[in-house]
Tab-separated table of C-alpha atoms in Angstrom:
chain	number	residue	atom	x	y	z
A	1400	MET	CA	13.392	-16.729	-0.517
A	1401	LYS	CA	15.633	-19.800	-0.222
A	1402	TYR	CA	17.466	-19.367	3.067
A	1403	CYS	CA	16.588	-18.370	6.630
A	1404	SER	CA	17.727	-14.822	7.412
A	1405	THR	CA	18.068	-15.763	11.094
A	1406	CYS	CA	20.250	-18.924	10.900
A	1407	GLY	CA	21.208	-19.349	7.220
A	1408	HIS	CA	19.660	-22.816	6.762
A	1409	GLU	CA	17.164	-23.636	4.010
A	1410	VAL	CA	13.514	-22.626	4.200
A	1411	ARG	CA	10.528	-24.616	2.938
A	1412	GLN	CA	7.019	-23.525	2.096
A	1413	GLN	CA	4.510	-24.963	4.549
A	1414	ILE	CA	1.381	-23.972	6.442
A	1415	PRO	CA	2.401	-23.345	10.059
A	1416	GLU	CA	0.189	-24.703	12.851
A	1417	GLY	CA	-2.742	-22.363	13.493
A	1418	ASP	CA	-2.202	-20.599	10.162
A	1419	ASN	CA	-4.069	-21.006	6.880
A	1420	ARG	CA	-1.422	-19.921	4.348
A	1421	HIS	CA	1.849	-21.185	3.022
A	1422	ARG	CA	4.815	-19.411	4.592
A	1423	TYR	CA	8.560	-19.779	4.310
A	1424	VAL	CA	9.603	-21.742	7.408
A	1425	CYS	CA	13.200	-22.555	8.374
A	1426	VAL	CA	13.973	-26.307	8.472
A	1427	ASN	CA	16.511	-25.677	11.253
A	1428	CYS	CA	15.244	-22.963	13.630
A	1429	ASN	CA	11.549	-23.029	12.592
A	1430	THR	CA	11.417	-19.256	12.147
A	1431	ILE	CA	8.398	-18.285	10.055
A	1432	HIS	CA	9.234	-15.613	7.483
A	1433	TYR	CA	6.101	-13.593	6.761
A	1434	GLN	CA	5.884	-11.488	3.617
A	1435	ASN	CA	3.567	-8.506	3.552
A	1436	PRO	CA	2.568	-5.657	1.237
A	1437	ARG	CA	4.616	-2.491	1.104
A	1438	ILE	CA	3.392	1.094	1.232
A	1439	VAL	CA	4.325	3.622	-1.428
A	1440	ALA	CA	3.753	7.154	-0.116
A	1441	GLY	CA	3.761	10.383	-2.091
A	1442	THR	CA	2.193	13.772	-2.630
A	1443	ILE	CA	0.013	15.604	-5.073
A	1444	ALA	CA	1.623	18.960	-4.391
A	1445	VAL	CA	0.363	22.218	-5.856
A	1446	TRP	CA	1.696	25.741	-6.255
A	1447	GLU	CA	-0.435	28.530	-7.691
A	1448	GLY	CA	-2.924	26.011	-9.064
A	1449	ARG	CA	-0.336	23.857	-10.789
A	1450	VAL	CA	0.664	20.281	-9.911
A	1451	LEU	CA	4.241	19.150	-9.314
A	1452	LEU	CA	5.366	16.183	-11.409
A	1453	CYS	CA	8.777	14.540	-11.773
A	1454	ARG	CA	10.136	12.809	-14.849
A	1455	ARG	CA	11.660	9.500	-13.816
A	1456	ALA	CA	15.416	8.983	-14.196
A	1457	ILE	CA	15.166	5.322	-13.166
A	1458	GLU	CA	13.427	2.147	-14.264
A	1459	PRO	CA	10.689	1.128	-14.291
A	1460	ARG	CA	9.041	3.772	-16.466
A	1461	TYR	CA	12.195	5.745	-17.198
A	1462	GLY	CA	11.288	9.069	-18.808
A	1463	TYR	CA	7.633	9.028	-17.703
A	1464	TRP	CA	6.039	11.599	-15.427
A	1465	THR	CA	5.129	10.707	-11.879
A	1466	LEU	CA	3.908	12.258	-8.688
A	1467	PRO	CA	6.804	12.215	-6.219
A	1468	ALA	CA	6.439	8.937	-4.285
A	1469	GLY	CA	8.388	5.963	-3.012
A	1470	TYR	CA	8.596	3.167	-0.503
A	1471	MET	CA	7.779	4.106	3.073
A	1472	GLU	CA	10.691	3.393	5.423
A	1473	ASN	CA	10.710	1.896	8.894
A	1474	ALA	CA	10.427	4.354	11.814
A	1475	GLU	CA	8.582	7.037	9.846
A	1476	THR	CA	4.915	7.924	9.401
A	1477	THR	CA	3.062	7.938	6.099
A	1478	VAL	CA	3.016	11.752	6.237
A	1479	GLU	CA	6.771	11.851	6.828
A	1480	ALA	CA	7.346	9.356	4.028
A	1481	ALA	CA	5.272	11.394	1.574
A	1482	ALA	CA	7.129	14.612	2.473
A	1483	ARG	CA	10.535	12.871	2.356
A	1484	GLU	CA	9.912	11.411	-1.090
A	1485	THR	CA	8.875	14.842	-2.358
A	1486	ARG	CA	12.067	16.311	-0.917
A	1487	GLU	CA	14.238	13.563	-2.428
A	1488	GLU	CA	12.673	13.374	-5.892
A	1489	ALA	CA	11.597	16.984	-6.451
A	1490	LEU	CA	13.843	18.879	-3.985
A	1491	ALA	CA	10.655	20.503	-2.699
A	1492	GLU	CA	9.482	21.219	0.843
A	1493	VAL	CA	5.744	20.769	1.329
A	1494	ASN	CA	2.957	21.407	3.786
A	1495	ILE	CA	0.796	18.293	3.979
A	1496	GLU	CA	-2.889	19.254	3.664
A	1497	GLY	CA	-4.580	15.887	4.057
A	1498	LEU	CA	-4.794	12.292	2.928
A	1499	TYR	CA	-6.062	12.120	-0.634
A	1500	SER	CA	-5.930	8.660	-2.226
A	1501	ILE	CA	-5.311	5.122	-1.041
A	1502	ILE	CA	-4.981	2.745	-3.950
A	1503	ASP	CA	-4.453	-0.963	-3.384
A	1504	VAL	CA	-2.397	-2.746	-6.023
A	1505	PRO	CA	-2.728	-6.345	-4.877
A	1506	HIS	CA	-1.032	-8.024	-7.834
A	1507	ILE	CA	2.250	-6.365	-6.869
A	1508	ASN	CA	1.646	-6.395	-3.099
A	1509	GLN	CA	1.585	-2.623	-2.717
A	1510	VAL	CA	-0.635	0.058	-1.238
A	1511	HIS	CA	-0.128	3.553	-2.682
A	1512	MET	CA	-1.029	6.535	-0.500
A	1513	PHE	CA	-0.997	10.114	-1.775
A	1514	TYR	CA	-1.339	13.209	0.397
A	1515	ARG	CA	-2.514	16.581	-0.864
A	1516	ALA	CA	0.191	19.161	-0.265
A	1517	THR	CA	1.284	22.668	-1.112
A	1518	LEU	CA	4.832	23.777	-1.839
A	1519	LYS	CA	6.211	25.844	1.025
A	1520	ASP	CA	8.014	28.388	-1.096
A	1521	GLY	CA	7.456	27.389	-4.719
A	1522	LYS	CA	10.963	25.975	-5.039
A	1523	PHE	CA	11.649	22.593	-6.602
A	1524	GLY	CA	14.229	20.773	-8.689
A	1525	ALA	CA	15.366	17.383	-9.898
A	1526	GLY	CA	16.516	14.870	-7.287
A	1527	GLU	CA	18.802	11.952	-8.132
A	1528	GLU	CA	15.925	9.778	-9.335
A	1529	SER	CA	14.398	12.509	-11.531
A	1530	LEU	CA	15.424	13.859	-14.945
A	1531	GLU	CA	13.457	17.037	-14.240
A	1532	SER	CA	10.533	18.350	-12.197
A	1533	ARG	CA	7.884	20.715	-13.462
A	1534	LEU	CA	4.667	22.425	-12.363
A	1535	PHE	CA	1.835	21.572	-14.739
A	1536	ALA	CA	-1.378	23.523	-15.175
A	1537	LEU	CA	-4.273	21.066	-14.898
A	1538	GLU	CA	-5.058	21.385	-18.601
A	1539	ASP	CA	-1.435	20.597	-19.511
A	1540	ILE	CA	-0.924	17.352	-17.584
A	1541	PRO	CA	1.009	14.981	-19.899
A	1542	TRP	CA	-1.583	12.181	-19.823
A	1543	LYS	CA	0.092	10.023	-22.455
A	1544	ASP	CA	3.340	9.957	-20.516
A	1545	ILE	CA	2.182	9.197	-16.975
A	1546	SER	CA	4.284	6.581	-15.180
A	1547	PHE	CA	1.882	4.410	-13.208
A	1548	PRO	CA	-1.861	3.693	-13.016
A	1549	THR	CA	-2.017	4.854	-9.384
A	1550	VAL	CA	-0.529	8.220	-10.371
A	1551	ARG	CA	-2.966	8.545	-13.281
A	1552	LYS	CA	-5.923	7.646	-11.060
A	1553	THR	CA	-4.878	10.134	-8.376
A	1554	LEU	CA	-4.510	12.918	-10.957
A	1555	GLU	CA	-7.905	12.073	-12.481
A	1556	LEU	CA	-9.566	12.173	-9.062
A	1557	PHE	CA	-7.849	15.461	-8.306
A	1558	LEU	CA	-9.095	17.114	-11.503
A	1559	GLU	CA	-12.656	16.013	-10.718
A	1560	ASP	CA	-12.361	17.341	-7.165
A	1561	VAL	CA	-10.933	20.666	-8.322
A	1562	LYS	CA	-14.011	21.127	-10.527
A	1563	LYS	CA	-16.266	20.332	-7.554
A	1564	ASP	CA	-14.055	22.362	-5.215
A	1565	THR	CA	-14.213	19.593	-2.609
A	1566	PHE	CA	-11.466	17.133	-1.708
A	1567	GLY	CA	-12.447	13.807	-0.233
A	1568	VAL	CA	-10.357	10.764	0.616
A	1569	HIS	CA	-10.515	8.229	-2.195
A	1570	VAL	CA	-10.077	4.484	-1.719
A	1571	HIS	CA	-9.604	2.398	-4.864
A	1572	ASP	CA	-7.898	-0.691	-6.105
A	1573	ILE	CA	-6.156	-1.253	-9.393
A	1574	ARG	CA	-5.801	-4.868	-10.376
A	1575	ARG	CA	-4.615	-4.618	-13.955
A	1576	PRO	CA	-0.935	-5.044	-14.744
A	1577	ILE	CA	0.814	-1.862	-15.859
A	1578	ALA	CA	1.407	-1.348	-19.572
A	1579	ALA	CA	4.620	-2.466	-21.206
A	1580	THR	CA	7.373	-0.143	-20.071
A	1581	ARG	CA	9.399	2.144	-22.231
A	1582	THR	CA	13.108	1.572	-21.640
A	1583	LYS	CA	15.949	4.044	-21.719
A	1584	ASP	CA	16.865	2.894	-25.241
A	1585	ASP	CA	13.436	3.810	-26.627
A	1586	LEU	CA	13.821	7.504	-25.846
B	560	MET	CA	18.755	-10.384	9.971
B	561	LYS	CA	22.082	-12.225	9.798
B	562	TYR	CA	21.954	-14.180	6.556
B	563	CYS	CA	20.960	-13.514	2.956
B	564	SER	CA	17.608	-15.105	2.121
B	565	THR	CA	18.689	-15.414	-1.525
B	566	CYS	CA	22.072	-17.184	-1.196
B	567	GLY	CA	22.521	-17.996	2.520
B	568	HIS	CA	25.743	-16.023	3.009
B	569	GLU	CA	26.189	-13.375	5.710
B	570	VAL	CA	24.754	-9.872	5.409
B	571	ARG	CA	26.326	-6.633	6.620
B	572	GLN	CA	24.786	-3.273	7.341
B	573	GLN	CA	25.960	-0.673	4.847
B	574	ILE	CA	24.649	2.270	2.850
B	575	PRO	CA	24.250	1.098	-0.765
B	576	GLU	CA	25.389	3.386	-3.572
B	577	GLY	CA	22.729	5.989	-4.328
B	578	ASP	CA	20.966	5.316	-1.033
B	579	ASN	CA	21.052	7.297	2.222
B	580	ARG	CA	20.236	4.591	4.789
B	581	HIS	CA	21.861	1.524	6.230
B	582	ARG	CA	20.505	-1.660	4.678
B	583	TYR	CA	21.323	-5.313	5.077
B	584	VAL	CA	23.481	-6.189	2.067
B	585	CYS	CA	24.770	-9.681	1.228
B	586	VAL	CA	28.570	-9.995	1.239
B	587	ASN	CA	28.342	-12.660	-1.480
B	588	CYS	CA	25.560	-11.782	-3.969
B	589	ASN	CA	25.130	-8.083	-3.026
B	590	THR	CA	21.365	-8.414	-2.679
B	591	ILE	CA	19.978	-5.467	-0.708
B	592	HIS	CA	17.361	-6.586	1.824
B	593	TYR	CA	14.952	-3.708	2.415
B	594	GLN	CA	12.756	-3.684	5.498
B	595	ASN	CA	9.499	-1.743	5.445
B	596	PRO	CA	6.496	-1.045	7.673
B	597	ARG	CA	3.607	-3.468	7.772
B	598	ILE	CA	-0.094	-2.691	7.532
B	599	VAL	CA	-2.549	-3.870	10.166
B	600	ALA	CA	-6.100	-3.763	8.780
B	601	GLY	CA	-9.348	-4.126	10.678
B	602	THR	CA	-12.920	-2.976	11.098
B	603	ILE	CA	-15.049	-0.978	13.445
B	604	ALA	CA	-18.175	-3.001	12.752
B	605	VAL	CA	-21.592	-2.125	14.112
B	606	TRP	CA	-24.937	-3.866	14.468
B	607	GLU	CA	-28.004	-2.064	15.795
B	608	GLY	CA	-25.844	0.748	17.152
B	609	ARG	CA	-23.434	-1.521	18.992
B	610	VAL	CA	-19.739	-2.099	18.210
B	611	LEU	CA	-18.157	-5.527	17.717
B	612	LEU	CA	-15.126	-6.229	19.916
B	613	CYS	CA	-13.091	-9.411	20.394
B	614	ARG	CA	-11.269	-10.480	23.552
B	615	ARG	CA	-7.785	-11.618	22.609
B	616	ALA	CA	-6.814	-15.275	23.101
B	617	ILE	CA	-3.194	-14.592	22.131
B	618	GLU	CA	-0.288	-12.463	23.241
B	619	PRO	CA	0.395	-9.630	23.235
B	620	ARG	CA	-2.492	-8.257	25.318
B	621	TYR	CA	-4.064	-11.622	26.074
B	622	GLY	CA	-7.516	-11.073	27.601
B	623	TYR	CA	-7.888	-7.475	26.407
B	624	TRP	CA	-10.595	-6.254	24.046
B	625	THR	CA	-9.730	-5.319	20.478
B	626	LEU	CA	-11.343	-4.365	17.232
B	627	PRO	CA	-10.885	-7.287	14.835
B	628	ALA	CA	-7.637	-6.556	12.961
B	629	GLY	CA	-4.411	-8.143	11.821
B	630	TYR	CA	-1.560	-8.068	9.349
B	631	MET	CA	-2.506	-7.450	5.748
B	632	GLU	CA	-1.377	-10.311	3.488
B	633	ASN	CA	0.191	-10.217	0.043
B	634	ALA	CA	-2.218	-10.292	-2.929
B	635	GLU	CA	-5.151	-8.765	-1.066
B	636	THR	CA	-6.490	-5.215	-0.748
B	637	THR	CA	-6.806	-3.295	2.519
B	638	VAL	CA	-10.590	-3.726	2.304
B	639	GLU	CA	-10.223	-7.476	1.797
B	640	ALA	CA	-7.744	-7.689	4.675
B	641	ALA	CA	-10.084	-5.826	7.034
B	642	ALA	CA	-13.028	-8.076	6.103
B	643	ARG	CA	-10.896	-11.246	6.348
B	644	GLU	CA	-9.592	-10.376	9.809
B	645	THR	CA	-13.160	-9.743	10.975
B	646	ARG	CA	-14.183	-13.125	9.568
B	647	GLU	CA	-11.236	-14.904	11.218
B	648	GLU	CA	-11.325	-13.259	14.635
B	649	ALA	CA	-15.064	-12.612	15.096
B	650	LEU	CA	-16.604	-15.135	12.640
B	651	ALA	CA	-18.564	-12.194	11.239
B	652	GLU	CA	-19.329	-11.185	7.664
B	653	VAL	CA	-19.338	-7.440	7.091
B	654	ASN	CA	-20.252	-4.809	4.547
B	655	ILE	CA	-17.420	-2.282	4.365
B	656	GLU	CA	-18.818	1.261	4.573
B	657	GLY	CA	-15.692	3.367	4.218
B	658	LEU	CA	-12.171	4.041	5.404
B	659	TYR	CA	-12.236	5.382	8.940
B	660	SER	CA	-8.816	5.710	10.611
B	661	ILE	CA	-5.205	5.499	9.515
B	662	ILE	CA	-2.877	5.519	12.479
B	663	ASP	CA	0.877	5.439	12.019
B	664	VAL	CA	2.838	3.665	14.741
B	665	PRO	CA	6.404	4.403	13.662
B	666	HIS	CA	8.217	2.990	16.715
B	667	ILE	CA	6.976	-0.481	15.773
B	668	ASN	CA	7.016	0.042	11.988
B	669	GLN	CA	3.283	-0.371	11.527
B	670	VAL	CA	0.381	1.485	9.933
B	671	HIS	CA	-3.052	0.592	11.310
B	672	MET	CA	-6.075	1.065	9.048
B	673	PHE	CA	-9.647	0.624	10.229
B	674	TYR	CA	-12.712	0.546	7.994
B	675	ARG	CA	-16.232	1.317	9.161
B	676	ALA	CA	-18.448	-1.690	8.577
B	677	THR	CA	-21.830	-3.185	9.373
B	678	LEU	CA	-22.501	-6.829	10.167
B	679	LYS	CA	-24.323	-8.508	7.287
B	680	ASP	CA	-26.676	-10.572	9.406
B	681	GLY	CA	-25.840	-9.828	13.030
B	682	LYS	CA	-24.016	-13.127	13.477
B	683	PHE	CA	-20.610	-13.352	15.120
B	684	GLY	CA	-18.557	-15.645	17.323
B	685	ALA	CA	-15.063	-16.336	18.621
B	686	GLY	CA	-12.373	-17.239	16.085
B	687	GLU	CA	-9.209	-19.113	17.046
B	688	GLU	CA	-7.435	-15.961	18.235
B	689	SER	CA	-10.399	-14.745	20.337
B	690	LEU	CA	-11.695	-15.861	23.734
B	691	GLU	CA	-15.068	-14.303	22.912
B	692	SER	CA	-16.667	-11.609	20.783
B	693	ARG	CA	-19.375	-9.243	21.929
B	694	LEU	CA	-21.437	-6.279	20.708
B	695	PHE	CA	-20.991	-3.308	23.051
B	696	ALA	CA	-23.328	-0.356	23.353
B	697	LEU	CA	-21.232	2.811	23.049
B	698	GLU	CA	-21.742	3.623	26.735
B	699	ASP	CA	-20.517	0.158	27.747
B	700	ILE	CA	-17.197	0.007	25.911
B	701	PRO	CA	-14.646	-1.568	28.310
B	702	TRP	CA	-12.194	1.341	28.240
B	703	LYS	CA	-9.910	-0.009	30.950
B	704	ASP	CA	-9.413	-3.274	29.097
B	705	ILE	CA	-8.715	-2.099	25.554
B	706	SER	CA	-5.816	-3.905	23.873
B	707	PHE	CA	-3.904	-1.299	21.883
B	708	PRO	CA	-3.633	2.503	21.610
B	709	THR	CA	-4.736	2.440	17.957
B	710	VAL	CA	-7.917	0.574	18.897
B	711	ARG	CA	-8.609	3.018	21.739
B	712	LYS	CA	-8.018	6.015	19.466
B	713	THR	CA	-10.304	4.608	16.758
B	714	LEU	CA	-13.074	3.957	19.279
B	715	GLU	CA	-12.688	7.466	20.742
B	716	LEU	CA	-12.917	9.038	17.290
B	717	PHE	CA	-15.951	6.907	16.497
B	718	LEU	CA	-17.813	8.013	19.618
B	719	GLU	CA	-17.145	11.665	18.784
B	720	ASP	CA	-18.333	11.149	15.216
B	721	VAL	CA	-21.484	9.327	16.332
B	722	LYS	CA	-22.369	12.374	18.457
B	723	LYS	CA	-21.801	14.642	15.442
B	724	ASP	CA	-23.484	12.138	13.106
B	725	THR	CA	-20.701	12.584	10.562
B	726	PHE	CA	-17.886	10.143	9.780
B	727	GLY	CA	-14.669	11.503	8.364
B	728	VAL	CA	-11.389	9.793	7.614
B	729	HIS	CA	-8.947	10.316	10.467
B	730	VAL	CA	-5.164	10.325	10.093
B	731	HIS	CA	-3.105	10.170	13.280
B	732	ASP	CA	0.131	8.881	14.637
B	733	ILE	CA	0.819	7.286	17.984
B	734	ARG	CA	4.418	7.387	19.062
B	735	ARG	CA	4.227	6.277	22.662
B	736	PRO	CA	5.062	2.678	23.571
B	737	ILE	CA	2.084	0.595	24.618
B	738	ALA	CA	1.527	0.014	28.341
B	739	ALA	CA	2.980	-3.011	30.078
B	740	THR	CA	1.064	-6.056	28.934
B	741	ARG	CA	-1.039	-8.338	31.083
B	742	THR	CA	-0.032	-11.953	30.582
B	743	LYS	CA	-2.148	-15.079	30.666
B	744	ASP	CA	-0.991	-15.816	34.220
B	745	ASP	CA	-2.331	-12.516	35.546
B	746	LEU	CA	-5.921	-13.351	34.721
């Protein structure tokens, strides 16, 4: 951030009065521009015991498998965001069953939230950001080609819970950086 | 938003290619400025069966009672944010016991998350944003002077769960606008 989005003048980093952190503050209109973490919402959606995954058609992690998920938008709920992302990426309508995992990723200022879901009618496809979507039996999940640590963690938790036949709400944080990404040219 | 925070030129609302929503896009450098919901994190912290509330020293809802909570910051986890807000507003150190409520408030682009907690040593006080803090027995909670619907809902859920002696994770949304606020001059 270099300029004030309210008046267009320059911003400087300073600690505002009564605050204890550096913020971007406009030198002209004194607007304080706060920056806060973003929520990524998605689903772990099942149909006949299999889990719906999408293969990413965009960077980062082009070609890797992910649970359908994306940035929550203004004016929607986390449940709506999770269902919308599943519709957009996997062309699938879901019934949301319950909150499943909340994984903080503080080094990239994100909180990932996955809801358990079931497909409404078993239909799915590949949205614009997906190369393909597929239902995977739990023993066939493509572990070596999973997109993000939060997706891997959520799938691992889910497999454990399926064995126990009980589904809690799991709160975790992942602080490691993600592995080097495979680019389109590597495939 | 009127100006691009990257280059200082004007922004216009338009739907970027491949998107399906209006975004602020810079007319000069084409940067897309996404706007997303913010997380408010806090605690429902207890000591000897009583709940810690703070009376707000700031607007909105000056003079009303709240659970300690505030905007999550970059580079922290939701747990860290909840504990930090409790430290700042109630001068209290807590042990986080578990996620308790997630309440979407889509008309103001917020998600409120409260963690159950216990005070570490029973000590608390009034931080800069609080007029006072106090431990309330469950039968003495000041229902007519509660600050925000998400705080009221979390307290209501907590009382029900105390009766049942079981604490789940509760996902809700609150879509109504908050009641007209009392200002400093009314007190």
